[in-house]
Amino acid sequence: MNGRLSVIGLGPGDARWLTPEAEIALAGAAALYGYGPYLDRVPLRPGQERYPSGNREEAARAAAALHHAADGGLTVDRVAAGATDRTSDVAGALSGGCHVALVCGGDPGVFAMAAAVCAEIERGPAVWREIELQIVPGITAMLAVAARVGAPLGHDFCALSLSDNLKPWEVIERRLDAAAAAGFVIALYNPVSRARPWQLAAAFERLARQLPWSCPVVFGRAVGRDDEAVQVTTLAAAQHCAAEFAADMATLVIVGSAETRVVTRQGQSPLVYTPREALRSA
Amino acid sequence: MNGRLSVIGLGPGDARWLTPEAEIALAGAAALYGYGPYLDRVPLRPGQERYPSGNREEAARAAAALHHAADGGLTVDRVAAGATDRTSDVAGALSGGCHVALVCGGDPGVFAMAAAVCAEIERGPAVWREIELQIVPGITAMLAVAARVGAPLGHDFCALSLSDNLKPWEVIERRLDAAAAAGFVIALYNPVSRARPWQLAAAFERLARQLPWSCPVVFGRAVGRDDEAVQVTTLAAAQHCAAEFAADMATLVIVGSAETRVVTRQGQSPLVYTPREALRSA
C-alpha cells in the first residue's frame, strides 16, 4: 500500500512558468489525472497513463487519483466498470501503490485541487491517509496578471472567488465589503461563467459603494498563452470594460485599493502599483 | 537610451522553484542588483556585474538598478563616487542602456521590489518611463508554506504584512479585524523582526477576539532551504509556539478561518485545509 500523489501546479499557460519541481514530478508519475485542457498542456510520455475529466468533477477526480495512487491502478478498470468486490484491493495492497500526478492550472492550493484532495483524504478510507501527498506549488493567476502591469498587489491584498456555486452570494458580498473597507487590494478569481453572468457587475457595484470611481481595475485573460489579453481601466468603467473584454473563466480581475496608482508611459502600457507605504488610516 | 530592467522572483530558497523565465532573465542580464542573501543564491556568471545592498534600502536599490538600465552602467562608478555632472549621462544616452536584473526572494510583486521600482519610475526622470520593465513572477512564501501542509489557502484568503514600519499599527489592526470577521484565511508576512518583537503576539490576541481558539495556525520558516521548519498548532497555542519556533523574518504564518480543518495522519504530519465550500454565513 502507500503510494504517492503529487498535486501539481502547472502555473498559467506559459511553459516558462513551469517549475523544475513540477517537471520532475510530472516525469516520474505512472499516471496523470486532471481537467482535460490542463492535461493537454503536459507533453505525452511513453507508458504514462492519462485520465482526463470534466471541469466540475473535482471531488470525483480527487478520489480517483487517490484510489489509483493507493492500489497501483489495478482497480481502475474495474471501478470504471462498476466492480464493487474487494478482490482487486487485495491485489492493490500487494502492489505497493504507485506515483500518480494530478495536474492543475496555476497553484494547486488556490481555488484548485489541493483542497479537494485533502477533503477526500479526510472522508475516504484510512489507507488514503498513508499515501505520500506532495503539493507542488505554482505561479497562481493573480501573480502572473500583476506582473504584467507592475505591482498592483504590492501591499496587503486578498483573493476571493466570485463563484457562488460553493458559497452563498451573501458571504461574497460581506467579504467584498470587508476587504474594500479595510483597504485590501482584491483579486477576483472565477469572475464570470455562462452560469454566472451577473456576479461580476454586482461585485463592481458593491465595491463602488466604498472605493473611489477612479480606483484602478486590471483585467487579465489567458496570461502566458497566445491569446493573452490585459487591460487597465477604472472602477467607473469596469463593467463596460468587462463586457468589451469578454471576461470569462480564464479571466482574473484585480481591483485596486484607494492607494493604488497608475503611471502613464509614452509608447508603453501604463504601470499599476500599490505603494508599500499605507500612510492614511483605512 | 531605453534599456531593460527585469525584476525577478527567485521563489523561496529551493532552486527547484526557480522558473525557466527567471533563469533566462538572469542569464541575459549584464548586471545584477539585490539584497545580498538573494544575490548569493544566483550562480556567478563571467562578465556579469553584481551590486548587493542591505535589507532596508529598497528605494535606493530600485533607483540604482533603473539608473544602470537606462545609461548602460556608464555612470555607476561616477555616481558611487559622488559625481554630479551630466557628461556621463550623455555617454549613457549614446550607449542605448543595458539589461539589468533586480532579484527578490519569492514573488517580486508581493511585499517585495516591484512596487518600489514602480514608485521610483513614477518619481524619477522621464527617461525611466522608457525603460522596458519586465516583472518575472515567482512562488511567493505563502504558496510554498501552504503546499507543505495541504491547502490552508484553499478558499478566500488575504495576505497582510505585519510590519508597521510603513503603515500605522492601527491600520494593521483594522485589517486583521476585517479579515477575521469576514472569514478570510490570513497569511502574515514579516511577522517578527528584532525591531518589531511584539506585533505577532498582538495580532494573535486580536484575531482570537473573533476566531475560535481551536483555529489552525501554520508556521513555516525558510521553506525550501536546508533549515526548513514547519509547524501546525492552534490559535490558543500560537504565541507559545511562535516563541519556541523562534519565528523571524524568514517565517510566514498562516492563520486559518473558522472553517479550516486539520486531518491527522498516522506516521505523517497532519494536513491543514480550508474546504472549497463555505456554507455558513460569515
XYZ file of C-alpha atoms in Angstrom:
564
model
C 0.000 0.000 0.000
C 1.070 3.652 0.494
C 1.600 5.049 -2.978
C 2.260 8.678 -3.784
C 0.093 11.504 -5.109
C 1.639 14.696 -6.483
C -0.810 17.564 -6.874
C 0.989 19.759 -9.361
C 0.553 23.419 -10.224
C 1.362 23.996 -13.901
C 1.215 27.770 -13.466
C -0.598 29.913 -16.035
C -0.394 28.789 -19.656
C 3.254 29.547 -20.377
C 5.765 26.688 -20.071
C 8.353 29.227 -18.887
C 6.378 29.382 -15.635
C 6.510 25.618 -15.007
C 8.922 24.984 -12.131
C 11.660 22.312 -12.213
C 9.920 20.621 -9.252
C 6.753 20.272 -11.325
C 8.748 18.931 -14.294
C 10.359 16.278 -12.117
C 7.055 15.219 -10.562
C 5.378 15.013 -13.979
C 8.218 12.933 -15.399
C 8.116 10.443 -12.538
C 4.389 9.731 -12.452
C 2.914 6.486 -13.751
C -0.468 8.104 -14.361
C -1.795 11.634 -14.819
C -5.193 12.927 -13.760
C -6.641 16.369 -14.415
C -9.155 18.601 -16.138
C -8.736 17.885 -19.859
C -7.307 21.256 -21.023
C -4.680 21.184 -18.242
C -3.630 17.621 -19.114
C -3.303 18.742 -22.743
C -0.514 21.122 -21.657
C 1.632 18.201 -20.448
C 3.797 16.559 -23.152
C 2.977 12.885 -23.797
C 5.391 10.366 -22.290
C 5.507 6.707 -23.359
C 3.950 4.361 -20.809
C 2.296 7.152 -18.823
C -1.467 6.734 -18.489
C -3.861 9.706 -18.726
C -7.270 10.169 -17.153
C -8.797 13.483 -18.240
C -12.027 14.632 -16.622
C -14.560 17.469 -16.870
C -14.336 20.860 -15.214
C -16.833 20.344 -12.404
C -15.867 16.888 -11.189
C -13.286 17.908 -8.592
C -14.304 15.504 -5.827
C -14.578 12.505 -8.131
C -11.276 13.366 -9.820
C -9.503 13.687 -6.471
C -10.945 10.373 -5.270
C -9.982 8.572 -8.482
C -6.406 9.839 -8.244
C -6.130 8.805 -4.567
C -7.591 5.401 -5.345
C -5.116 4.899 -8.159
C -2.149 6.009 -6.033
C -3.134 3.640 -3.207
C -3.711 0.493 -5.235
C -1.293 0.994 -8.084
C -4.038 1.322 -10.674
C -5.028 -2.319 -10.535
C -8.673 -1.489 -9.909
C -9.062 1.472 -12.211
C -10.733 -0.520 -14.986
C -12.801 -2.485 -12.505
C -14.006 0.711 -10.805
C -14.858 2.197 -14.164
C -16.801 -0.993 -14.946
C -18.668 -0.690 -11.660
C -16.878 -3.506 -9.832
C -17.608 -3.477 -6.120
C -15.860 -6.573 -4.741
C -12.624 -6.149 -2.821
C -10.503 -8.772 -4.604
C -8.639 -6.169 -6.560
C -7.961 -4.132 -3.427
C -6.043 -7.090 -2.079
C -4.021 -7.118 -5.267
C -3.554 -3.383 -4.855
C -2.291 -3.812 -1.335
C 0.270 -6.252 -2.626
C 1.313 -3.848 -5.378
C 2.562 -1.137 -3.002
C 0.704 1.629 -4.774
C 2.223 3.894 -7.407
C 3.067 7.508 -8.188
C 0.089 9.417 -9.552
C 0.076 13.068 -10.594
C -2.972 15.312 -10.503
C -2.393 18.484 -12.525
C -3.948 21.930 -12.013
C -3.528 25.295 -13.717
C -1.884 27.961 -11.568
C -1.219 26.874 -7.992
C -2.965 23.753 -6.648
C -3.651 25.434 -3.313
C -5.508 28.483 -4.674
C -9.090 27.695 -5.728
C -7.863 24.419 -7.192
C -7.446 20.708 -6.484
C -5.326 20.554 -3.307
C -8.303 21.336 -1.039
C -10.457 18.760 -2.848
C -7.760 16.114 -2.338
C -7.467 16.915 1.372
C -11.262 16.707 1.731
C -11.304 13.284 0.040
C -8.474 12.068 2.287
C -10.485 13.195 5.312
C -13.670 11.427 4.238
C -12.114 8.452 2.419
C -10.735 5.099 3.591
C -7.988 5.068 6.241
C -5.397 3.856 3.730
C -5.599 7.146 1.880
C -4.008 8.826 4.910
C -0.952 6.641 4.318
C -0.436 7.934 0.789
C 2.569 10.227 0.452
C 0.983 13.530 -0.568
C 3.146 16.069 -2.368
C 1.746 19.502 -3.223
C 3.841 21.210 -5.902
C 3.222 24.974 -5.816
C 2.847 27.010 -8.993
C 2.504 30.599 -10.158
C -1.108 31.477 -9.419
C -3.047 33.692 -11.847
C -3.037 36.841 -9.703
C 0.774 36.870 -9.575
C 1.020 36.498 -13.354
C -1.562 39.209 -14.075
C 0.006 41.529 -11.505
C 3.430 41.014 -13.101
C 2.084 42.110 -16.496
C 1.054 45.546 -15.233
C 3.533 46.361 -12.455
C 2.759 45.679 -8.799
C -0.941 46.092 -8.001
C -0.552 43.502 -5.195
C 2.401 45.422 -3.763
C 0.714 45.852 -0.414
C -1.956 43.997 1.612
C -4.377 42.144 -0.656
C -6.928 39.359 -0.714
C -8.003 36.648 -3.139
C -11.710 35.996 -3.438
C -13.624 33.577 -5.646
C -16.739 35.155 -7.138
C -18.322 31.756 -7.694
C -21.481 31.296 -5.675
C -21.667 27.612 -6.581
C -19.985 26.659 -3.311
C -20.950 29.532 -1.000
C -23.924 31.865 -0.641
C -23.760 35.166 -2.511
C -24.289 36.973 0.806
C -20.923 35.659 2.040
C -19.255 37.061 -1.077
C -20.907 40.441 -0.541
C -19.744 40.614 3.055
C -16.199 39.731 2.053
C -16.179 42.357 -0.701
C -17.434 44.961 1.776
C -14.892 43.992 4.431
C -11.940 43.896 2.014
C -12.750 47.246 0.414
C -13.418 48.980 3.732
C -10.174 47.701 5.225
C -8.056 48.818 2.254
C -7.111 45.444 0.760
C -6.448 45.218 -2.963
C -8.803 42.489 -4.237
C -8.006 39.711 -6.731
C -11.217 38.187 -8.088
C -10.960 34.574 -9.236
C -13.736 32.888 -11.279
C -15.330 36.249 -12.080
C -17.730 35.092 -14.812
C -19.071 31.890 -16.298
C -22.012 31.048 -18.565
C -23.996 30.003 -15.500
C -22.924 33.097 -13.520
C -23.341 36.096 -15.837
C -24.286 38.874 -13.360
C -21.954 38.389 -10.375
C -19.025 40.478 -11.627
C -21.182 43.548 -12.306
C -22.781 43.132 -8.883
C -19.327 42.966 -7.299
C -18.173 46.166 -9.036
C -21.370 47.914 -7.923
C -20.827 46.717 -4.372
C -17.172 47.803 -4.306
C -18.050 51.241 -5.681
C -20.005 51.959 -2.504
C -16.694 52.090 -0.648
C -13.998 52.733 -3.250
C -13.461 55.808 -5.439
C -14.675 55.554 -9.045
C -11.110 56.343 -10.119
C -9.824 53.161 -8.461
C -7.679 51.162 -10.954
C -9.055 47.831 -12.189
C -6.979 45.282 -14.147
C -8.381 42.540 -16.367
C -6.077 39.692 -17.381
C -7.192 36.802 -19.554
C -5.196 33.714 -20.524
C -1.980 35.371 -19.346
C 1.030 33.497 -20.691
C -0.930 31.971 -23.582
C -1.003 33.090 -27.195
C -4.422 34.674 -26.711
C -3.309 36.704 -23.676
C -5.160 39.974 -23.136
C -4.577 42.545 -20.394
C -6.460 45.787 -19.865
C -6.250 48.551 -17.270
C -9.329 50.625 -16.524
C -11.126 52.299 -13.599
C -13.894 51.119 -11.320
C -16.208 53.590 -13.081
C -15.594 51.908 -16.447
C -15.036 48.373 -15.169
C -18.385 46.863 -16.083
C -18.355 48.379 -19.553
C -14.791 47.104 -19.943
C -15.721 43.605 -18.717
C -18.325 43.328 -21.466
C -15.978 44.584 -24.193
C -13.152 42.435 -22.870
C -15.472 39.402 -22.811
C -14.320 38.470 -19.308
C -14.677 34.719 -18.751
C -13.465 31.857 -16.539
C -9.918 32.333 -17.850
C -10.001 35.943 -16.643
C -8.651 37.273 -13.389
C -9.655 40.738 -12.184
C -7.659 42.894 -9.769
C -9.443 45.818 -8.104
C -7.051 48.298 -6.546
C -7.420 49.996 -3.189
C -7.804 53.740 -2.743
C -3.983 53.907 -2.660
C -3.292 52.039 -5.912
C -1.675 54.267 -8.537
C -1.365 54.346 -12.320
C 1.805 55.603 -14.024
C 1.412 56.514 -17.687
C 4.324 55.791 -20.023
C 4.673 57.151 -23.536
C 4.760 54.292 -26.049
C 4.305 51.674 -23.312
C 1.328 50.355 -21.381
C 0.609 52.074 -18.047
C 2.036 50.713 -14.798
C -0.318 49.913 -11.926
C 1.112 49.627 -8.435
C 0.139 49.794 -4.790
C 2.778 51.594 -2.708
C 4.404 49.713 0.156
C 3.529 52.618 2.405
C -0.034 52.879 3.688
C 0.001 56.217 5.415
C -3.652 57.055 5.538
C -5.878 55.294 8.031
C -8.005 52.680 6.297
C 18.560 55.213 -24.134
C 15.786 52.769 -23.146
C 17.472 49.797 -21.503
C 15.701 46.956 -19.804
C 15.049 46.088 -16.159
C 13.926 42.589 -15.146
C 12.561 42.378 -11.595
C 12.914 38.678 -10.879
C 11.243 36.480 -8.304
C 13.607 33.690 -7.240
C 10.862 31.930 -5.288
C 11.607 30.569 -1.809
C 15.068 29.117 -1.230
C 14.848 25.958 -3.338
C 16.259 26.104 -6.882
C 13.537 23.671 -7.949
C 11.102 26.580 -7.574
C 13.024 28.909 -9.891
C 11.058 29.252 -13.130
C 12.629 28.929 -16.584
C 11.581 32.529 -17.268
C 13.620 33.662 -14.265
C 16.606 31.537 -15.407
C 16.520 33.142 -18.848
C 16.264 36.673 -17.476
C 19.144 36.036 -15.041
C 21.334 34.607 -17.786
C 20.763 37.563 -20.091
C 21.443 40.394 -17.657
C 24.628 42.447 -17.780
C 24.320 43.386 -14.108
C 22.504 42.046 -11.053
C 21.118 44.083 -8.160
C 19.509 42.772 -4.986
C 19.601 42.245 -1.262
C 22.860 40.378 -0.578
C 21.472 36.995 0.552
C 19.195 36.826 -2.522
C 22.063 37.657 -4.873
C 24.093 34.901 -3.194
C 21.534 32.384 -4.467
C 22.316 33.246 -8.096
C 25.264 31.333 -9.627
C 28.164 33.550 -10.708
C 28.438 34.180 -14.444
C 31.604 35.555 -16.067
C 31.301 39.190 -17.067
C 28.113 39.798 -15.070
C 28.419 42.611 -12.539
C 26.883 42.381 -9.061
C 25.641 45.137 -6.782
C 24.453 43.711 -3.452
C 22.738 46.009 -0.993
C 21.280 45.959 2.522
C 17.823 44.820 3.521
C 16.223 48.199 4.110
C 17.444 50.127 1.095
C 14.610 49.274 -1.287
C 14.131 52.733 -2.799
C 17.850 53.341 -3.331
C 18.327 49.836 -4.754
C 15.419 50.303 -7.195
C 16.749 53.697 -8.279
C 20.275 52.357 -8.780
C 19.001 49.488 -10.935
C 16.856 51.837 -13.047
C 19.741 54.242 -13.439
C 22.021 51.430 -14.567
C 19.466 50.055 -17.025
C 18.913 53.487 -18.552
C 22.510 54.527 -19.043
C 24.186 51.193 -19.580
C 26.155 51.387 -16.349
C 28.460 54.106 -17.583
C 27.726 56.329 -14.605
C 27.636 53.709 -11.863
C 31.163 54.352 -10.673
C 30.747 58.089 -11.035
C 27.505 58.060 -9.021
C 29.173 55.965 -6.353
C 31.990 58.488 -6.325
C 29.511 61.328 -5.915
C 29.804 62.694 -9.458
C 27.079 65.191 -10.250
C 27.840 66.458 -13.715
C 25.818 65.176 -16.680
C 28.660 64.315 -19.047
C 28.318 60.619 -18.363
C 24.553 60.780 -18.916
C 25.259 61.908 -22.443
C 27.521 58.917 -22.867
C 24.756 56.776 -21.354
C 22.230 58.109 -23.804
C 24.530 57.125 -26.609
C 25.018 53.651 -25.134
C 21.372 52.617 -25.518
C 21.105 51.306 -21.976
C 21.516 47.692 -20.973
C 19.730 44.733 -19.411
C 19.765 44.859 -15.615
C 18.203 42.292 -13.280
C 16.926 43.071 -9.797
C 16.390 39.869 -7.809
C 13.899 39.234 -4.979
C 13.010 36.213 -2.896
C 9.533 34.820 -3.534
C 7.455 36.896 -5.928
C 8.588 40.448 -6.744
C 5.006 41.734 -6.585
C 4.219 40.516 -3.039
C 5.802 42.686 -0.340
C 8.936 42.930 -2.465
C 10.751 45.100 -5.006
C 8.266 45.507 -7.882
C 6.278 48.191 -6.053
C 9.475 50.025 -5.106
C 10.580 50.027 -8.748
C 7.211 51.367 -9.920
C 7.361 54.108 -7.273
C 10.857 55.141 -8.430
C 9.710 55.182 -12.051
C 6.843 57.471 -11.053
C 9.036 59.929 -9.181
C 12.218 59.572 -11.254
C 13.388 61.176 -14.519
C 11.172 60.852 -17.588
C 13.663 58.531 -19.298
C 12.949 55.834 -16.711
C 9.447 55.503 -18.158
C 11.080 54.462 -21.422
C 12.897 51.526 -19.833
C 11.459 48.157 -20.786
C 10.225 46.815 -17.438
C 9.790 43.048 -17.081
C 8.343 41.607 -13.861
C 9.116 37.868 -13.565
C 6.674 36.243 -11.118
C 7.823 33.668 -8.590
C 6.434 31.296 -5.984
C 5.586 33.539 -3.051
C 6.157 32.259 0.503
C 2.524 31.651 1.381
C 2.100 29.265 -1.566
C 5.191 27.300 -0.539
C 4.203 27.079 3.128
C 0.627 26.147 2.212
C 1.912 23.382 -0.078
C 3.913 21.855 2.776
C 0.809 21.276 4.934
C -2.034 20.708 2.446
C -4.315 23.519 1.314
C -4.900 26.104 4.054
C -5.398 28.771 1.338
C -7.972 26.574 -0.404
C -10.667 29.181 -0.153
C -10.813 33.009 0.161
C -7.706 34.393 1.851
C -5.675 37.537 2.350
C -2.003 38.429 2.621
C -1.074 41.027 5.200
C 2.320 42.424 6.193
C 2.680 42.778 9.962
C 5.413 45.367 9.562
C 4.420 48.726 10.973
C 7.486 50.392 9.513
C 5.472 51.553 6.523
C 1.955 51.822 7.921
C 0.384 52.648 11.295
C -0.324 49.714 13.592
C -3.971 50.823 13.732
C -4.330 50.043 10.016
C -2.976 46.538 10.635
C -5.430 46.011 13.485
C -8.363 47.105 11.371
C -7.303 44.760 8.565
C -6.893 41.829 10.965
C -10.359 42.509 12.385
C -11.946 42.821 8.957
C -10.298 39.702 7.555
C -11.162 37.515 10.535
C -14.741 38.745 10.748
C -15.329 38.168 7.049
C -13.936 34.623 7.108
C -10.702 35.078 5.168
C -7.753 32.808 5.916
C -4.859 35.154 6.733
C -1.238 34.847 5.579
C 1.019 37.021 7.717
C 4.212 38.263 6.031
C 7.061 39.891 8.018
C 5.638 38.635 11.319
C 8.642 39.357 13.537
C 11.950 41.192 13.409
C 14.412 42.369 16.023
C 12.919 45.832 15.864
C 9.335 44.510 15.957
C 9.205 41.872 18.708
C 5.598 42.283 19.988
C 3.468 42.622 16.847
C 2.859 38.916 16.194
C 1.570 38.245 19.717
C -0.648 41.315 19.443
C -2.021 40.022 16.147
C -2.849 36.594 17.607
C -4.577 38.278 20.554
C -6.547 40.480 18.183
C -7.579 37.554 15.957
C -8.682 35.490 18.959
C -11.408 38.045 19.643
C -13.165 36.824 16.505
C -11.807 33.346 15.773
C -12.148 30.127 17.810
C -9.143 29.152 19.937
C -9.088 25.854 18.025
C -8.412 27.665 14.746
C -5.380 26.076 12.968
C -2.206 28.143 12.695
C 0.770 27.185 10.497
C 4.337 28.421 10.922
C 6.757 27.963 8.049
C 10.364 29.126 8.163
C 12.935 29.020 5.363
C 10.730 26.671 3.356
C 12.724 25.054 0.568
C 16.052 25.624 2.328
C 18.101 23.140 4.325
C 16.982 24.709 7.582
C 13.284 24.478 6.675
C 10.891 24.150 9.616
C 7.112 23.813 9.535
C 4.769 23.529 12.482
C 0.990 23.254 12.833
C -0.677 24.476 16.001
C -3.835 26.261 17.171
C -4.609 29.896 17.817
C -4.673 29.082 21.549
C -1.072 27.841 21.437
C 0.177 30.120 18.680
C 2.095 32.625 20.748
C 3.786 29.936 22.823
C 4.617 28.123 19.584
C 5.998 31.306 17.980
C 8.478 31.679 20.831
C 9.574 28.020 20.713
C 9.715 28.100 16.933
C 11.795 31.297 17.059
C 9.647 32.917 14.380
C 11.652 35.517 12.456
C 11.720 37.490 9.201
C 12.138 34.230 7.230
C 8.908 32.935 8.773
C 5.462 33.056 7.234
C 2.397 32.446 9.397
C -0.986 31.263 8.121
C -3.988 31.678 10.413
C -6.957 29.595 9.326
C -10.587 30.665 9.275
C -13.296 29.083 11.400
C -13.766 26.585 8.555
C -10.135 25.456 8.235
C -9.696 21.785 9.138
C -6.875 19.533 10.358
C -6.624 15.894 9.239
C -4.392 13.714 11.385
C -2.370 11.003 9.665
C -0.561 8.165 11.421
C 3.161 8.358 10.766
C 2.797 11.527 8.709
C 2.396 15.210 9.544
C -1.208 16.472 9.761
C -2.914 18.025 6.766
C -4.419 21.508 7.065
C -7.006 22.613 4.525
C -9.815 25.072 4.012
C -12.759 23.496 2.170
C -13.869 24.990 -1.106
C -17.399 25.162 0.251
C -18.288 27.984 2.649
C -21.749 27.052 3.751
C -22.078 29.023 6.928
C -22.666 32.748 6.728
C -19.501 34.634 7.649
